[in-house]
Amino acid sequence: FQRCTEVESAVSLVGPFARNYYHWFVDYLPRLWGLEAYERATQEAPAVIYPNDPPAWLTDSLSLFISEDRLIEWHGQQSRVGSLVVPSARKSTVTQSDQAFSTDTFEWIRNHVVDAIEADAGDPDRIYISRNDANERRVRNEADVIELLSEFDFRPFTLSELSFRDQVRLFQGAECVVSPHGSGLTNILWAEEAAVIELFGDLTPRMYATMAGQLGHDYAPVFGEQVGADIRMDLSELRDTVKHVLSVE
């Protein structure tokens, strides 16, 4: 048996997909809003348990909400918690078959983060997010896509090369974001007012369309050809969508 850890009072942010960027910000961090209400009502400050071996962005984001002395990294050992606080996150019905966290929840997360991370001064950016570091949903003709987008002053970025704070700063200044479907689009949370163009193959989940609508961003999908686990984009269709979204000839 592994040694049991004793904790007087705690909230757990451990669970399936907690190390996934999208699920962390949409399924786990929102629980801290409920914790905040609990703290006001009880004047108590429970510990916050987070997954072992976390990526840097997870601890960097968590530190904006909870002080380090209250954080416990859970290594899979048996643990005994005297009082386990289980806050829920508010959800709202978007359509009959589509639920998402409430707009208030997204705004609460956004305000915490952007208030703590100063935006870079300068003109809003048009950015393309590459998935060339991923195992799926890479754009097979990405060089052609980047060349096309450069005509509209887009700049390419690979988000795994940026710290969490730099990702926040990048999206705070975003005017338009083009990206294949993937967790990096979660960063539209930090944009104040942006257009989002999401690139798809056969897989067409709606979570970022829903999120964009809740945040007040313009949104447009572009559908490409599925090539194995990756996609190939139709350049003519992409060009037409970019011109429409940016209102340029």
Tab-separated table of C-alpha atoms in Angstrom:
chain	number	residue	atom	x	y	z
A	1	PHE	CA	0.000	0.000	0.000
A	2	GLN	CA	1.100	3.545	-0.727
A	3	ARG	CA	1.348	5.924	2.160
A	4	CYS	CA	-1.834	7.861	2.849
A	5	THR	CA	-1.651	11.661	2.811
A	6	GLU	CA	-3.787	13.602	5.264
A	7	VAL	CA	-5.422	16.836	4.106
A	8	GLU	CA	-7.817	18.746	6.319
A	9	SER	CA	-9.887	20.379	3.584
A	10	ALA	CA	-9.421	20.401	-0.182
A	11	VAL	CA	-10.827	20.777	-3.682
A	12	SER	CA	-9.673	18.318	-6.331
A	13	LEU	CA	-8.792	19.405	-9.867
A	14	VAL	CA	-7.662	15.892	-10.735
A	15	GLY	CA	-9.583	13.888	-13.321
A	16	PRO	CA	-9.829	12.742	-16.944
A	17	PHE	CA	-8.123	15.018	-19.476
A	18	ALA	CA	-7.041	17.489	-16.781
A	19	ARG	CA	-3.688	17.876	-18.568
A	20	ASN	CA	-5.446	18.797	-21.803
A	21	TYR	CA	-5.374	22.543	-22.457
A	22	TYR	CA	-9.033	22.826	-23.479
A	23	HIS	CA	-10.418	20.617	-20.712
A	24	TRP	CA	-8.300	22.328	-18.060
A	25	PHE	CA	-9.757	25.756	-18.823
A	26	VAL	CA	-13.290	24.574	-19.542
A	27	ASP	CA	-13.836	21.642	-17.163
A	28	TYR	CA	-11.453	22.213	-14.240
A	29	LEU	CA	-10.498	25.846	-13.607
A	30	PRO	CA	-14.182	26.943	-13.578
A	31	ARG	CA	-14.597	24.937	-10.364
A	32	LEU	CA	-12.548	27.603	-8.623
A	33	TRP	CA	-15.421	30.059	-9.074
A	34	GLY	CA	-17.514	27.779	-6.890
A	35	LEU	CA	-14.607	27.543	-4.461
A	36	GLU	CA	-14.478	31.324	-4.322
A	37	ALA	CA	-18.148	31.384	-3.269
A	38	TYR	CA	-17.465	28.692	-0.664
A	39	GLU	CA	-14.596	30.719	0.785
A	40	ARG	CA	-16.800	33.812	1.106
A	41	ALA	CA	-19.507	31.823	2.859
A	42	THR	CA	-17.257	29.891	5.264
A	43	GLN	CA	-14.137	32.060	5.609
A	44	GLU	CA	-12.167	28.866	4.953
A	45	ALA	CA	-9.414	28.378	2.368
A	46	PRO	CA	-9.218	24.701	1.334
A	47	ALA	CA	-6.137	23.295	-0.370
A	48	VAL	CA	-6.328	22.713	-4.118
A	49	ILE	CA	-5.129	19.340	-5.409
A	50	TYR	CA	-3.823	19.271	-8.991
A	51	PRO	CA	-2.476	16.485	-11.260
A	52	ASN	CA	1.033	15.123	-10.936
A	53	ASP	CA	3.689	15.979	-13.497
A	54	PRO	CA	1.679	18.927	-14.816
A	55	PRO	CA	2.631	20.867	-17.944
A	56	ALA	CA	4.007	24.332	-17.240
A	57	TRP	CA	0.895	26.094	-18.570
A	58	LEU	CA	-1.238	24.253	-15.995
A	59	THR	CA	0.731	25.436	-12.966
A	60	ASP	CA	1.297	28.884	-14.475
A	61	SER	CA	-2.437	29.392	-14.960
A	62	LEU	CA	-3.374	27.877	-11.607
A	63	SER	CA	-0.993	30.242	-9.814
A	64	LEU	CA	-3.072	33.191	-11.060
A	65	PHE	CA	-6.035	31.899	-9.034
A	66	ILE	CA	-4.583	30.135	-5.968
A	67	SER	CA	-1.547	30.974	-3.837
A	68	GLU	CA	1.298	28.460	-3.904
A	69	ASP	CA	0.995	27.564	-0.216
A	70	ARG	CA	-2.482	26.087	-0.873
A	71	LEU	CA	-1.478	23.876	-3.819
A	72	ILE	CA	-0.887	20.125	-3.505
A	73	GLU	CA	0.436	18.036	-6.381
A	74	TRP	CA	-1.196	14.600	-6.249
A	75	HIS	CA	1.114	11.704	-7.166
A	76	GLY	CA	-1.477	8.935	-7.161
A	77	GLN	CA	-1.057	7.945	-3.524
A	78	GLN	CA	-3.936	7.134	-1.209
A	79	SER	CA	-5.131	10.356	0.387
A	80	ARG	CA	-7.561	11.161	3.180
A	81	VAL	CA	-9.375	14.488	3.022
A	82	GLY	CA	-11.292	15.562	6.110
A	83	SER	CA	-13.617	17.835	4.131
A	84	LEU	CA	-13.751	17.464	0.352
A	85	VAL	CA	-15.307	20.522	-1.265
A	86	VAL	CA	-16.938	19.682	-4.610
A	87	PRO	CA	-17.915	22.897	-6.426
A	88	SER	CA	-19.847	22.751	-9.667
A	89	ALA	CA	-19.417	24.984	-12.688
A	90	ARG	CA	-22.398	26.752	-14.208
A	91	LYS	CA	-23.597	25.514	-17.567
A	92	SER	CA	-26.082	26.921	-20.030
A	93	THR	CA	-28.056	25.315	-22.844
A	94	VAL	CA	-26.904	26.646	-26.208
A	95	THR	CA	-29.116	24.412	-28.330
A	96	GLN	CA	-31.211	21.361	-27.494
A	97	SER	CA	-28.191	19.126	-28.054
A	98	ASP	CA	-25.361	21.469	-27.117
A	99	GLN	CA	-24.391	22.565	-23.623
A	100	ALA	CA	-21.496	24.775	-22.630
A	101	PHE	CA	-20.286	26.642	-19.609
A	102	SER	CA	-22.064	29.902	-19.064
A	103	THR	CA	-20.745	33.117	-20.530
A	104	ASP	CA	-20.317	34.398	-16.972
A	105	THR	CA	-17.950	31.502	-16.268
A	106	PHE	CA	-15.798	32.304	-19.284
A	107	GLU	CA	-15.731	35.981	-18.345
A	108	TRP	CA	-14.702	35.125	-14.768
A	109	ILE	CA	-11.759	33.061	-16.026
A	110	ARG	CA	-10.801	35.656	-18.624
A	111	ASN	CA	-10.865	38.546	-16.162
A	112	HIS	CA	-8.617	36.707	-13.701
A	113	VAL	CA	-6.061	35.933	-16.382
A	114	VAL	CA	-5.953	39.141	-18.410
A	115	ASP	CA	-5.938	41.303	-15.273
A	116	ALA	CA	-2.767	39.499	-14.203
A	117	ILE	CA	-0.975	39.497	-17.565
A	118	GLU	CA	-0.315	42.831	-19.210
A	119	ALA	CA	-1.020	42.882	-22.924
A	120	ASP	CA	1.674	43.885	-25.400
A	121	ALA	CA	1.189	47.302	-26.930
A	122	GLY	CA	0.828	47.494	-30.691
A	123	ASP	CA	-1.557	46.841	-33.517
A	124	PRO	CA	-3.882	43.819	-33.318
A	125	ASP	CA	-2.385	40.721	-34.881
A	126	ARG	CA	-3.641	38.333	-37.504
A	127	ILE	CA	-2.313	34.962	-36.444
A	128	TYR	CA	-2.183	31.444	-37.841
A	129	ILE	CA	-1.809	28.587	-35.373
A	130	SER	CA	0.188	25.632	-36.663
A	131	ARG	CA	-0.242	22.049	-35.453
A	132	ASN	CA	3.054	20.887	-36.966
A	133	ASP	CA	4.043	19.633	-33.498
A	134	ALA	CA	0.949	17.416	-33.147
A	135	ASN	CA	0.150	13.847	-34.164
A	136	GLU	CA	-3.111	14.648	-35.921
A	137	ARG	CA	-5.041	17.428	-37.636
A	138	ARG	CA	-1.876	18.861	-39.133
A	139	VAL	CA	-2.333	20.821	-42.350
A	140	ARG	CA	-0.599	18.845	-45.087
A	141	ASN	CA	-0.296	21.855	-47.400
A	142	GLU	CA	0.630	24.208	-44.576
A	143	ALA	CA	3.403	25.979	-46.485
A	144	ASP	CA	0.847	27.009	-49.118
A	145	VAL	CA	-1.641	28.047	-46.419
A	146	ILE	CA	0.956	30.201	-44.677
A	147	GLU	CA	1.977	31.811	-47.977
A	148	LEU	CA	-1.662	32.610	-48.756
A	149	LEU	CA	-2.305	34.047	-45.307
A	150	SER	CA	0.844	36.163	-45.454
A	151	GLU	CA	-0.849	38.150	-48.224
A	152	PHE	CA	-3.268	39.297	-45.503
A	153	ASP	CA	-0.480	39.975	-42.949
A	154	PHE	CA	-0.996	36.808	-40.907
A	155	ARG	CA	1.931	35.482	-38.889
A	156	PRO	CA	2.366	31.760	-38.049
A	157	PHE	CA	2.896	30.490	-34.509
A	158	THR	CA	3.392	27.085	-32.883
A	159	LEU	CA	1.894	27.479	-29.411
A	160	SER	CA	3.985	24.756	-27.766
A	161	GLU	CA	6.965	27.063	-28.302
A	162	LEU	CA	5.346	29.822	-26.217
A	163	SER	CA	4.906	30.113	-22.464
A	164	PHE	CA	1.378	30.376	-21.099
A	165	ARG	CA	1.809	34.096	-20.493
A	166	ASP	CA	3.062	34.649	-24.037
A	167	GLN	CA	0.071	32.745	-25.415
A	168	VAL	CA	-2.248	35.000	-23.434
A	169	ARG	CA	-0.473	38.121	-24.714
A	170	LEU	CA	-0.587	36.853	-28.293
A	171	PHE	CA	-4.334	36.274	-28.216
A	172	GLN	CA	-5.090	39.442	-26.266
A	173	GLY	CA	-3.952	41.354	-29.323
A	174	ALA	CA	-5.553	39.086	-31.915
A	175	GLU	CA	-7.730	40.614	-34.595
A	176	CYS	CA	-8.194	37.350	-36.491
A	177	VAL	CA	-7.166	33.766	-35.691
A	178	VAL	CA	-6.887	30.972	-38.272
A	179	SER	CA	-6.288	27.509	-36.876
A	180	PRO	CA	-6.994	23.832	-37.442
A	181	HIS	CA	-9.337	22.403	-34.823
A	182	GLY	CA	-7.360	21.840	-31.613
A	183	SER	CA	-6.815	22.862	-28.010
A	184	GLY	CA	-4.852	25.964	-29.001
A	185	LEU	CA	-8.132	27.635	-29.943
A	186	THR	CA	-9.015	27.682	-26.246
A	187	ASN	CA	-6.864	30.820	-26.198
A	188	ILE	CA	-9.666	32.784	-27.850
A	189	LEU	CA	-10.755	33.187	-24.221
A	190	TRP	CA	-8.131	35.937	-23.906
A	191	ALA	CA	-9.086	37.839	-27.077
A	192	GLU	CA	-11.186	40.948	-26.603
A	193	GLU	CA	-12.836	41.001	-30.014
A	194	ALA	CA	-11.584	38.667	-32.715
A	195	ALA	CA	-12.624	36.754	-35.793
A	196	VAL	CA	-12.006	33.015	-35.628
A	197	ILE	CA	-11.559	30.835	-38.728
A	198	GLU	CA	-11.423	27.148	-37.821
A	199	LEU	CA	-10.051	24.575	-40.264
A	200	PHE	CA	-11.648	21.118	-40.380
A	201	GLY	CA	-11.351	17.777	-42.106
A	202	ASP	CA	-14.055	15.189	-41.503
A	203	LEU	CA	-14.118	15.821	-37.744
A	204	THR	CA	-16.285	18.855	-36.969
A	205	PRO	CA	-16.786	19.375	-33.212
A	206	ARG	CA	-18.609	22.578	-32.319
A	207	MET	CA	-16.991	23.585	-29.036
A	208	TYR	CA	-14.999	26.505	-30.429
A	209	ALA	CA	-17.909	27.766	-32.500
A	210	THR	CA	-19.951	27.746	-29.296
A	211	MET	CA	-17.185	29.407	-27.294
A	212	ALA	CA	-16.641	32.083	-29.954
A	213	GLY	CA	-20.338	32.906	-29.970
A	214	GLN	CA	-20.469	33.187	-26.190
A	215	LEU	CA	-17.430	35.479	-26.175
A	216	GLY	CA	-18.797	37.706	-28.949
A	217	HIS	CA	-16.220	36.707	-31.572
A	218	ASP	CA	-17.043	36.327	-35.252
A	219	TYR	CA	-16.660	32.720	-36.380
A	220	ALA	CA	-16.336	30.904	-39.710
A	221	PRO	CA	-15.480	27.259	-40.468
A	222	VAL	CA	-13.550	26.111	-43.525
A	223	PHE	CA	-13.772	22.457	-44.515
A	224	GLY	CA	-10.842	20.663	-46.112
A	225	GLU	CA	-10.024	17.154	-47.285
A	226	GLN	CA	-9.269	14.466	-44.695
A	227	VAL	CA	-5.851	12.896	-45.398
A	228	GLY	CA	-5.277	10.137	-42.867
A	229	ALA	CA	-5.174	11.855	-39.474
A	230	ASP	CA	-4.419	15.208	-41.130
A	231	ILE	CA	-6.185	17.678	-43.413
A	232	ARG	CA	-5.518	19.403	-46.720
A	233	MET	CA	-7.112	22.793	-47.232
A	234	ASP	CA	-8.696	24.157	-50.393
A	235	LEU	CA	-6.758	27.399	-50.869
A	236	SER	CA	-9.460	29.090	-52.928
A	237	GLU	CA	-12.116	28.471	-50.289
A	238	LEU	CA	-9.783	29.593	-47.521
A	239	ARG	CA	-8.928	32.789	-49.398
A	240	ASP	CA	-12.609	33.591	-49.941
A	241	THR	CA	-13.398	33.018	-46.243
A	242	VAL	CA	-10.502	35.204	-45.073
A	243	LYS	CA	-11.525	38.017	-47.422
A	244	HIS	CA	-15.133	37.785	-46.236
A	245	VAL	CA	-14.209	37.763	-42.545
A	246	LEU	CA	-11.756	40.655	-42.915
A	247	SER	CA	-14.063	42.554	-45.285
A	248	VAL	CA	-11.324	43.008	-47.864
A	249	GLU	CA	-11.376	42.687	-51.650
